[in-house]
Amino acid sequence: MVLGQETHRAGPLKQKNKSHKTGRHRSKGQIDNVMKGRANVKILSKHMRKQQKKADRRNQAIQRRKKHREELLTHKRSIGGKDTAPHLVLVVSLHTELDAQKVLQKLIGCEDENQLHEGSKDGIFNVSVTKFKQRFTFVLPPANLSAILDTAKVADSVLGLMPPTEAWDDWGELCLSCLFAQGLPTTTITTQGLADVPAKKRNEIRKALNKAVERRFPDSKFFSCDSDQEAQNLLRHICHQKIKPLKWREPRPHMLVERSEFVPHEDSESVGTLKVTGFLRGPPLSVNGLVHLTGLGDFQMQQIDASPDLCPLLQHTKTKTAKKEATIMEEGDAVSLQMEEDITVLEKVDASRQESLETEAVVDPMEGEQTWPTQEELEAADASNKEKESVVKKVPKGTSDYQAMWIIESDQEEGSGDEDDDDDDDDDDDEMAAQDVDTDDDETASVAKTDNMETMSITSEIKANYDVHFDEETELEMLKKYREERENEAFPDEVDTPMDVLAKTRFARYRGLKSFRTSPWDCKENLPMDYSRIFQFQDFNRAKKKALSKAPEGFAEHGNCITVHIANVPKSLIDNHPNGHPLIMSGLLAHEQKMSVMHFAIKRHFTSEEPIKSKERLIFQVGYRRFSACPIFSEHTVGNRQKYERFLPKDTSVVVATVYAPICFPPSSVLVFKENSSGLHALVATGTTLGSNPDRIVVKRAVLSGHPFKIINRTAVVRYMFFNREDILWFKPVELRTKWGRRGHIKEPLGTHGHMKCIFDGNLKSQDTILMNLYKRMYPKWTFDPTGVSSLQITPENLPTAAASKDLEMDE
């Protein structure tokens, strides 16, 4: 550029773009100028992660795979080895015609060096397989669903047996459904008797069985157990298969009781100490904690002893003399003498650190009432009494000052009448509330028209014995429940207004809401007395995280053979425990013995067809626990309040069952059973644990319906919703709606027989129906029974079939 030459100047038509406005914050360029190249630690780590070289990313992936593989190998080596717990295998027969004892004998006797150790309970077989250097505990429970489910809670793997003719029957289908819902360990399916099938049909049958197994177990392999070689291959597969962990049982120590002894106290024979022996699995067990015996309850411990190994793994012996000596050492008498001599105390209880068995909070009947006044309040009250003017009264001669205070003159009597009226009103309110509770279950009791009858032909022999076990009361009650359920499906939550009782009396505890979702509702308002007996967390998720992440303490570790002394066990519980039923001991996490309001997300099982009403007694199996209670059902939604369900829905929708129960941290599986009139049980629902939240609001809706009598554009005269003028004035502030989407309100009553003038936001149709929604909060009843059900009465003989429910529908 020539010196002194003028530069180019932009003309009036030059486009001028607006500069970027960063608002109140600084721009990125300004921040970079201030930081002068310095970067935040988080930003720097993100940049380094993004700018990693390909070799570094590949090395990190290799390290992650190596770490994951080492964890799997460590978990696998902790089962079945010499210094670990034996591989616990649950043997389940999936068909009623199959003898599982023969299959088990074939597995145990497939090798001459296999050692069967005696001394355990019936149905428990401890086997040492010298060839594979592995130890097995085969458990063959009785043909009872609760025994199978309890054993599966502690089993490492499941061995399912089925005949060669077909896959599994109704009993096997029920067992698999319950095991899948509870949490199924690694499963292997085998059959016996395939060698007896003709050779031409053998390949075809094997393909059919493989297809049936792959439908339920896509990753499992089908095995046959006819020869010794096939039995050895099956044992080898069980040894080396991948162990599937169950998340709900991993944080809790558990043990299958192989030996037990009850020692009564000196002062009372009805209570004593229960000594249980077995192999501990899971985290370490502390003697200062609490243990739960499935079907019996929660207990404290006195001490933990180290017991001799119930299933020792012998070295490989080649000479006949060594084999003979090993056999002698494994006799039951020698083992029992060795157990008496080699008892070592691992840990004794520390009274200052022992967990309490307190399950309920101490109820203070005066809590929430007026407290004792302070000294300043008493002085202020005395000063105010002195300032009051003295009242002149006419009293008989000789009356003291104290007696004169109780004498009421005519003016005061008139005022006291008003106070008495107020007290009567309060009593009436209490009577209304009591009457409302009594009539809650009868709100949907209006009888609908019966369906068309369906006839069926039966043989003369069945006709003769058909009514032998007929119970007329049970049939009528079931018919009433069926009709109520159908009416609730056709007219959800609709209630008939009583004609002999005022509606404001009948629905005294109900309220109207502008919006079910957004209208305010205090969760601490008018709580029942049972809420003073429960415990509540300020933050349940934080308490759960702390309880699950707490490092376990205790000298008894995974794989140890121990004897636990359980204190103060009632002898009646031991006597009522079914013979042959496995006894399961599990440790409790912090706070899991305390009562609270528990919520379970459940879904009806496809085999259940009977109507199940809210507040009906059901049996819950939650994790290691089994108890009975009367739940209330509600919708499973995201809002802060959920609608009450009168019946457990028959479709696939998930509902929430709310009960008073001990705290159980999720994840934990839930199985729900129902006991019928004959004492038998049936599976009705499955699900999982949501958690504990007493502030969760369950709202019951009552819908009052009326019909338009006269319609003039947006105004209509409605009748049959109420039957007197007083009720119309009482419910006047509540909003109305129609089935066709109109909204309105009550303007004024007409006459004295329940007619009212209403105004809506649009023109009404003559076939429309006017509705009024009323709401009240529902609470579960305190019906928790921890020891009411020691075992479930579900066996192949009394298995409920679909035909029985179909016959019941035909009888209607």
Coordinates of C-alpha atoms in Angstrom, one line a residue, residues 369-810:
E369 CA -52.0 -34.6 72.1
Q370 CA -51.3 -31.5 74.1
T371 CA -48.0 -31.7 76.0
W372 CA -47.3 -30.7 79.6
P373 CA -47.1 -26.9 79.8
T374 CA -43.8 -25.2 80.5
Q375 CA -43.1 -23.0 83.5
E376 CA -43.5 -19.9 81.5
E377 CA -46.9 -21.0 80.2
L378 CA -48.0 -21.8 83.8
E379 CA -47.0 -18.4 85.0
A380 CA -48.8 -16.7 82.1
A381 CA -51.9 -18.7 82.9
D382 CA -51.8 -17.6 86.6
A383 CA -51.4 -14.0 85.6
S384 CA -54.4 -14.2 83.3
N385 CA -56.5 -15.8 86.0
K386 CA -55.8 -13.0 88.4
E387 CA -56.8 -10.4 85.8
K388 CA -60.2 -11.9 85.3
E389 CA -63.1 -10.3 87.0
S390 CA -64.8 -12.3 89.7
V391 CA -68.3 -13.8 88.8
V392 CA -71.2 -13.3 91.3
K393 CA -73.3 -16.4 91.8
K394 CA -76.2 -17.3 93.9
V395 CA -75.2 -20.4 96.0
P396 CA -76.7 -22.1 99.1
K397 CA -75.3 -21.2 102.5
G398 CA -72.3 -23.2 103.6
T399 CA -71.0 -23.7 100.0
S400 CA -67.3 -23.7 99.6
D401 CA -65.4 -21.9 96.8
Y402 CA -64.6 -25.2 95.1
Q403 CA -68.3 -26.3 95.2
A404 CA -69.4 -22.9 93.9
M405 CA -67.3 -23.4 90.7
W406 CA -69.5 -26.4 89.7
I407 CA -72.8 -24.6 90.1
I408 CA -74.2 -23.5 86.7
E409 CA -76.8 -20.8 86.4
S410 CA -79.5 -20.5 83.7
D411 CA -77.4 -18.4 81.3
Q412 CA -74.5 -20.8 81.5
E413 CA -76.9 -23.8 81.0
E414 CA -78.0 -22.4 77.6
G415 CA -74.4 -22.1 76.5
S416 CA -73.6 -25.6 77.7
G417 CA -76.4 -27.0 75.5
D418 CA -74.5 -25.8 72.4
E419 CA -71.4 -27.5 73.6
D420 CA -73.3 -30.8 74.1
D421 CA -74.7 -30.5 70.6
D422 CA -71.1 -30.2 69.3
D423 CA -70.0 -33.2 71.2
D424 CA -73.0 -35.1 69.7
D425 CA -72.0 -34.1 66.2
D426 CA -68.5 -35.4 66.9
D427 CA -70.0 -38.7 68.0
D428 CA -72.2 -38.8 64.9
D429 CA -69.1 -38.3 62.8
D430 CA -67.4 -41.2 64.5
E431 CA -70.5 -43.3 63.9
M432 CA -70.5 -42.3 60.3
A433 CA -66.9 -43.3 59.9
A434 CA -67.5 -46.6 61.5
Q435 CA -70.6 -47.2 59.4
D436 CA -68.6 -46.3 56.3
V437 CA -65.9 -48.9 57.2
D438 CA -68.6 -51.5 57.6
T439 CA -70.1 -50.7 54.3
D440 CA -66.9 -50.5 52.3
D441 CA -67.1 -54.1 51.2
D442 CA -70.7 -53.9 50.2
E443 CA -70.5 -50.9 47.9
T444 CA -70.6 -53.0 44.8
A445 CA -73.1 -55.5 46.0
S446 CA -75.9 -54.8 43.5
V447 CA -76.8 -58.0 41.7
A448 CA -76.6 -58.1 37.9
K449 CA -78.6 -60.3 35.5
T450 CA -77.3 -63.8 35.2
D451 CA -75.8 -65.1 31.9
N452 CA -77.5 -67.7 29.7
M453 CA -77.2 -71.2 31.2
E454 CA -75.1 -73.8 29.5
T455 CA -76.0 -77.5 29.7
M456 CA -73.5 -80.4 29.7
S457 CA -74.0 -84.2 29.7
I458 CA -72.5 -86.3 32.4
T459 CA -72.5 -90.0 33.1
S460 CA -74.8 -91.6 35.7
E461 CA -71.9 -92.6 37.9
I462 CA -70.7 -88.9 38.1
K463 CA -74.3 -87.8 38.7
A464 CA -74.7 -90.0 41.7
N465 CA -71.6 -88.7 43.5
Y466 CA -71.6 -85.1 42.2
D467 CA -73.1 -83.4 45.2
V468 CA -71.3 -85.4 47.9
H469 CA -68.8 -82.6 48.6
F470 CA -71.0 -79.7 47.5
D471 CA -70.9 -76.7 49.8
E472 CA -73.8 -74.4 49.1
E473 CA -72.5 -71.4 51.1
T474 CA -69.1 -71.5 49.3
E475 CA -70.8 -71.7 45.9
L476 CA -73.1 -68.7 46.7
E477 CA -70.2 -66.6 48.0
M478 CA -68.2 -67.4 44.9
L479 CA -71.2 -66.5 42.6
K480 CA -71.5 -63.2 44.4
K481 CA -67.9 -62.4 43.9
Y482 CA -68.1 -63.3 40.2
R483 CA -71.1 -61.0 39.7
E484 CA -69.4 -58.1 41.6
E485 CA -66.3 -58.5 39.5
R486 CA -68.3 -58.4 36.3
E487 CA -70.3 -55.4 37.4
N488 CA -67.1 -53.6 38.4
E489 CA -65.8 -54.2 34.9
A490 CA -69.0 -53.0 33.2
F491 CA -69.5 -50.0 35.5
P492 CA -66.1 -49.1 37.1
D493 CA -66.3 -47.7 40.7
E494 CA -70.0 -46.8 40.3
V495 CA -72.0 -46.9 43.6
D496 CA -75.7 -46.7 44.2
T497 CA -76.8 -43.9 46.4
P498 CA -78.7 -45.3 49.5
M499 CA -82.3 -44.2 49.8
D500 CA -82.7 -44.8 53.5
V501 CA -79.5 -43.0 54.6
L502 CA -78.3 -39.5 53.8
A503 CA -75.6 -39.4 51.2
K504 CA -73.5 -37.0 53.3
T505 CA -73.6 -39.6 56.1
R506 CA -72.8 -42.5 53.8
F507 CA -69.9 -40.7 52.1
A508 CA -68.8 -38.7 55.1
R509 CA -65.1 -39.7 54.6
Y510 CA -65.1 -38.9 50.9
R511 CA -64.1 -35.7 49.3
G512 CA -64.3 -34.1 45.8
L513 CA -61.2 -33.3 43.8
K514 CA -60.9 -30.8 41.0
S515 CA -58.1 -32.9 39.4
F516 CA -57.1 -36.4 40.6
R517 CA -53.5 -35.8 39.5
T518 CA -52.8 -32.2 40.6
S519 CA -55.2 -31.4 43.5
P520 CA -53.3 -31.2 46.8
W521 CA -53.6 -34.1 49.3
D522 CA -51.5 -34.1 52.5
C523 CA -50.0 -37.6 53.0
K524 CA -49.8 -37.1 56.8
E525 CA -53.5 -36.2 57.2
N526 CA -55.8 -38.4 59.3
L527 CA -53.4 -41.3 59.6
P528 CA -54.7 -44.5 61.3
M529 CA -53.5 -45.8 64.6
D530 CA -51.5 -48.6 63.0
Y531 CA -49.1 -46.0 61.4
S532 CA -47.8 -45.4 64.9
R533 CA -46.5 -49.0 65.1
I534 CA -44.4 -48.9 61.9
F535 CA -41.0 -47.6 60.9
Q536 CA -40.3 -45.2 58.1
F537 CA -37.1 -44.1 56.3
Q538 CA -36.3 -40.5 55.5
D539 CA -34.8 -41.8 52.3
F540 CA -35.5 -45.5 51.5
N541 CA -33.1 -45.7 48.5
R542 CA -30.2 -44.3 50.6
A543 CA -31.0 -46.8 53.4
K544 CA -31.1 -49.7 50.8
K545 CA -27.8 -48.6 49.3
K546 CA -26.2 -48.4 52.7
A547 CA -27.5 -51.8 53.8
L548 CA -26.4 -53.6 50.6
S549 CA -23.0 -52.0 50.4
K550 CA -22.1 -52.5 54.1
A551 CA -19.1 -54.8 54.5
P552 CA -20.2 -58.0 56.1
E553 CA -18.7 -58.9 59.4
G554 CA -18.3 -62.3 61.0
F555 CA -15.9 -65.2 61.4
A556 CA -18.1 -67.7 59.6
E557 CA -17.3 -67.4 55.9
H558 CA -18.5 -68.9 52.7
G559 CA -17.9 -72.7 52.5
N560 CA -17.5 -73.3 56.2
C561 CA -19.3 -76.1 57.8
I562 CA -20.8 -74.5 61.0
T563 CA -23.3 -75.1 63.8
V564 CA -25.4 -72.1 64.7
H565 CA -27.1 -71.9 68.1
I566 CA -30.4 -70.1 67.6
A567 CA -31.9 -68.8 70.9
N568 CA -35.4 -68.8 72.2
V569 CA -37.1 -71.0 69.6
P570 CA -40.6 -72.2 70.5
K571 CA -40.9 -75.9 70.6
S572 CA -44.3 -75.7 69.0
L573 CA -42.8 -74.3 65.8
I574 CA -40.4 -77.2 65.5
D575 CA -43.1 -79.8 66.1
N576 CA -45.4 -78.2 63.5
H577 CA -42.6 -78.2 60.9
P578 CA -43.5 -80.8 58.2
N579 CA -41.4 -83.9 58.2
G580 CA -39.0 -84.1 55.2
H581 CA -39.5 -80.4 54.5
P582 CA -36.1 -78.7 54.1
L583 CA -35.2 -76.1 56.7
I584 CA -33.6 -72.9 55.3
M585 CA -31.7 -70.4 57.4
S586 CA -30.8 -67.0 56.1
G587 CA -29.2 -63.8 57.5
L588 CA -31.1 -60.5 57.6
L589 CA -29.8 -57.2 56.5
A590 CA -30.1 -54.0 58.6
H591 CA -33.7 -53.1 59.5
E592 CA -35.2 -56.1 57.8
Q593 CA -36.9 -57.3 61.0
K594 CA -38.9 -54.1 61.4
M595 CA -42.5 -53.6 60.2
S596 CA -43.4 -51.0 57.7
V597 CA -45.8 -50.5 54.7
M598 CA -44.5 -52.6 51.9
H599 CA -45.5 -52.4 48.2
F600 CA -45.2 -55.3 45.8
A601 CA -45.7 -55.0 42.0
I602 CA -47.6 -58.2 41.0
K603 CA -49.3 -59.6 37.9
R604 CA -52.0 -62.2 37.9
H605 CA -50.8 -65.7 36.9
F606 CA -52.4 -67.2 33.8
T607 CA -53.7 -70.3 35.7
S608 CA -55.7 -68.2 38.2
E609 CA -59.3 -67.6 37.2
E610 CA -61.2 -66.9 40.5
P611 CA -61.9 -63.3 41.4
I612 CA -59.6 -61.9 44.0
K613 CA -60.9 -59.0 46.0
S614 CA -59.0 -56.4 47.9
K615 CA -58.6 -57.1 51.6
E616 CA -58.8 -60.8 50.9
R617 CA -56.3 -63.0 52.8
L618 CA -53.4 -64.1 50.6
I619 CA -50.1 -65.9 51.2
F620 CA -47.0 -64.0 50.2
Q621 CA -43.5 -65.5 49.6
V622 CA -41.0 -62.6 49.5
G623 CA -37.4 -63.7 49.2
Y624 CA -36.8 -66.1 52.1
R625 CA -40.0 -65.0 53.9
R626 CA -43.4 -66.6 53.8
F627 CA -46.4 -64.9 55.5
S628 CA -50.1 -64.2 55.1
A629 CA -51.8 -60.8 55.0
C630 CA -54.8 -59.0 53.5
P631 CA -53.5 -56.5 50.8
I632 CA -55.1 -53.7 49.1
F633 CA -54.6 -53.3 45.3
S634 CA -53.9 -50.1 43.4
E635 CA -52.7 -48.9 40.0
H636 CA -49.0 -48.9 39.2
T637 CA -48.5 -45.4 37.9
V638 CA -45.9 -42.6 38.1
G639 CA -48.0 -40.0 39.9
N640 CA -48.0 -39.1 43.6
R641 CA -51.3 -40.9 44.2
Q642 CA -52.7 -44.1 42.8
K643 CA -56.3 -45.3 42.3
Y644 CA -57.6 -48.1 44.4
E645 CA -58.5 -51.4 42.6
R646 CA -61.4 -53.4 44.0
F647 CA -60.3 -56.6 42.3
L648 CA -57.1 -58.0 41.0
P649 CA -57.4 -57.5 37.2
K650 CA -57.5 -60.6 35.0
D651 CA -55.5 -59.1 32.2
T652 CA -51.7 -58.7 32.0
S653 CA -51.7 -55.3 33.7
V654 CA -49.4 -54.9 36.8
V655 CA -50.9 -53.7 40.0
V656 CA -49.4 -52.8 43.4
A657 CA -50.3 -54.8 46.5
T658 CA -49.8 -52.9 49.8
V659 CA -49.5 -54.7 53.1
Y660 CA -48.0 -54.2 56.6
A661 CA -45.0 -56.5 56.5
P662 CA -41.3 -56.6 57.5
I663 CA -39.0 -54.5 55.5
C664 CA -37.3 -56.2 52.5
F665 CA -34.9 -54.4 50.3
P666 CA -35.3 -54.9 46.5
P667 CA -34.6 -56.7 44.3
S668 CA -36.6 -59.6 45.7
S669 CA -39.1 -61.9 44.0
V670 CA -42.7 -62.2 45.1
L671 CA -45.1 -65.1 44.7
V672 CA -48.7 -64.8 45.9
F673 CA -50.9 -67.8 46.8
K674 CA -54.5 -68.2 47.9
E675 CA -56.0 -70.7 50.2
N676 CA -59.4 -72.1 49.3
S677 CA -62.1 -73.5 51.5
S678 CA -60.7 -77.0 51.6
G679 CA -57.3 -75.8 52.8
L680 CA -55.4 -76.2 49.5
H681 CA -53.4 -73.4 47.9
A682 CA -53.1 -72.1 44.4
L683 CA -50.7 -69.7 42.7
V684 CA -52.6 -66.5 41.8
A685 CA -49.9 -63.8 41.1
T686 CA -46.1 -63.2 40.7
G687 CA -44.1 -60.1 40.8
T688 CA -41.3 -58.2 42.6
T689 CA -40.7 -55.9 45.5
L690 CA -41.0 -52.1 45.0
G691 CA -40.0 -51.0 48.5
S692 CA -41.3 -49.4 51.7
N693 CA -43.2 -46.0 51.5
P694 CA -45.9 -45.2 54.0
D695 CA -46.5 -41.9 52.2
R696 CA -47.8 -43.5 49.1
I697 CA -51.4 -42.4 48.7
V698 CA -53.9 -45.0 47.6
V699 CA -57.3 -43.3 46.7
K700 CA -60.6 -45.1 46.4
R701 CA -63.0 -43.6 44.0
A702 CA -66.8 -43.8 44.3
V703 CA -68.9 -42.6 41.3
L704 CA -72.4 -41.4 41.9
S705 CA -74.6 -41.5 38.7
G706 CA -77.7 -39.6 37.7
H707 CA -79.9 -39.2 34.6
P708 CA -81.0 -36.1 32.8
F709 CA -84.8 -35.5 33.3
K710 CA -85.2 -32.3 31.3
I711 CA -82.6 -30.7 29.0
I712 CA -82.6 -27.1 27.8
N713 CA -79.3 -26.4 25.9
R714 CA -76.6 -26.4 28.5
T715 CA -79.0 -26.6 31.5
A716 CA -80.5 -29.9 32.6
V717 CA -82.6 -31.2 35.5
V718 CA -80.9 -34.3 36.9
R719 CA -82.5 -37.0 39.1
Y720 CA -81.6 -40.3 40.8
M721 CA -78.2 -39.1 42.0
F722 CA -79.6 -37.9 45.3
F723 CA -83.0 -38.4 47.0
N724 CA -83.3 -35.4 49.3
R725 CA -82.6 -31.7 49.2
E726 CA -80.0 -31.7 52.1
D727 CA -77.6 -34.0 50.1
I728 CA -77.7 -31.7 47.1
L729 CA -76.7 -28.7 49.1
W730 CA -74.0 -30.7 50.8
F731 CA -72.4 -31.9 47.5
K732 CA -73.0 -28.7 45.6
P733 CA -69.3 -27.6 45.4
V734 CA -68.2 -30.9 43.8
E735 CA -67.7 -30.8 40.0
L736 CA -69.9 -33.0 37.7
R737 CA -68.9 -34.8 34.5
T738 CA -70.7 -36.9 31.9
K739 CA -69.7 -40.1 30.1
W740 CA -69.6 -38.1 26.9
G741 CA -67.0 -35.6 28.2
R742 CA -69.1 -32.7 29.4
R743 CA -68.3 -30.9 32.7
G744 CA -70.6 -28.8 34.9
H745 CA -71.8 -28.1 38.4
I746 CA -74.9 -28.0 40.5
K747 CA -76.8 -24.7 40.4
E748 CA -79.7 -25.3 42.8
P749 CA -82.0 -28.1 44.2
L750 CA -85.5 -28.4 42.9
G751 CA -88.1 -29.6 45.3
T752 CA -87.4 -32.1 48.2
H753 CA -87.0 -35.4 46.3
G754 CA -83.5 -35.1 44.9
H755 CA -84.1 -33.2 41.6
M756 CA -81.5 -30.6 40.9
K757 CA -80.7 -28.1 38.2
C758 CA -77.2 -28.4 36.7
I759 CA -75.2 -26.3 34.2
F760 CA -72.6 -27.8 31.8
D761 CA -70.0 -26.5 29.4
G762 CA -72.0 -27.7 26.3
N763 CA -75.3 -29.1 25.1
L764 CA -76.3 -32.5 26.6
K765 CA -77.7 -35.5 24.9
S766 CA -80.7 -37.4 26.3
Q767 CA -78.8 -40.7 26.4
D768 CA -75.9 -39.2 28.4
T769 CA -75.2 -40.0 32.1
I770 CA -74.2 -37.5 34.8
L771 CA -71.4 -38.6 37.2
M772 CA -69.9 -37.3 40.4
N773 CA -66.5 -38.5 41.5
L774 CA -65.8 -38.8 45.3
Y775 CA -62.5 -39.9 46.8
K776 CA -61.1 -41.2 50.0
R777 CA -57.7 -42.6 51.1
M778 CA -57.4 -46.3 51.7
Y779 CA -55.1 -48.0 54.2
P780 CA -54.2 -51.7 54.6
K781 CA -55.4 -53.7 57.6
W782 CA -53.0 -55.0 60.2
T783 CA -53.4 -58.7 59.3
F784 CA -49.8 -59.8 59.1
D785 CA -49.3 -63.4 60.3
P786 CA -45.6 -64.6 60.1
T787 CA -46.2 -68.2 61.2
G788 CA -49.7 -68.9 59.8
V789 CA -48.4 -70.9 56.9
S790 CA -45.4 -73.2 57.5
S791 CA -45.8 -74.9 54.1
L792 CA -48.0 -74.7 51.0
Q793 CA -50.5 -77.5 50.4
I794 CA -49.8 -77.9 46.7
T795 CA -48.9 -81.4 45.6
P796 CA -49.5 -83.4 42.3
E797 CA -52.6 -85.0 43.9
N798 CA -54.4 -81.8 44.7
L799 CA -53.2 -79.8 41.7
P800 CA -55.9 -77.3 40.6
T801 CA -56.9 -77.8 37.0
A802 CA -58.5 -75.5 34.5
A803 CA -61.5 -77.9 34.2
A804 CA -62.7 -77.2 37.7
S805 CA -62.9 -73.5 37.0
K806 CA -64.7 -74.1 33.8
D807 CA -67.3 -76.2 35.5
L808 CA -67.9 -73.4 38.0
E809 CA -68.5 -71.0 35.1
M810 CA -71.0 -73.4 33.6

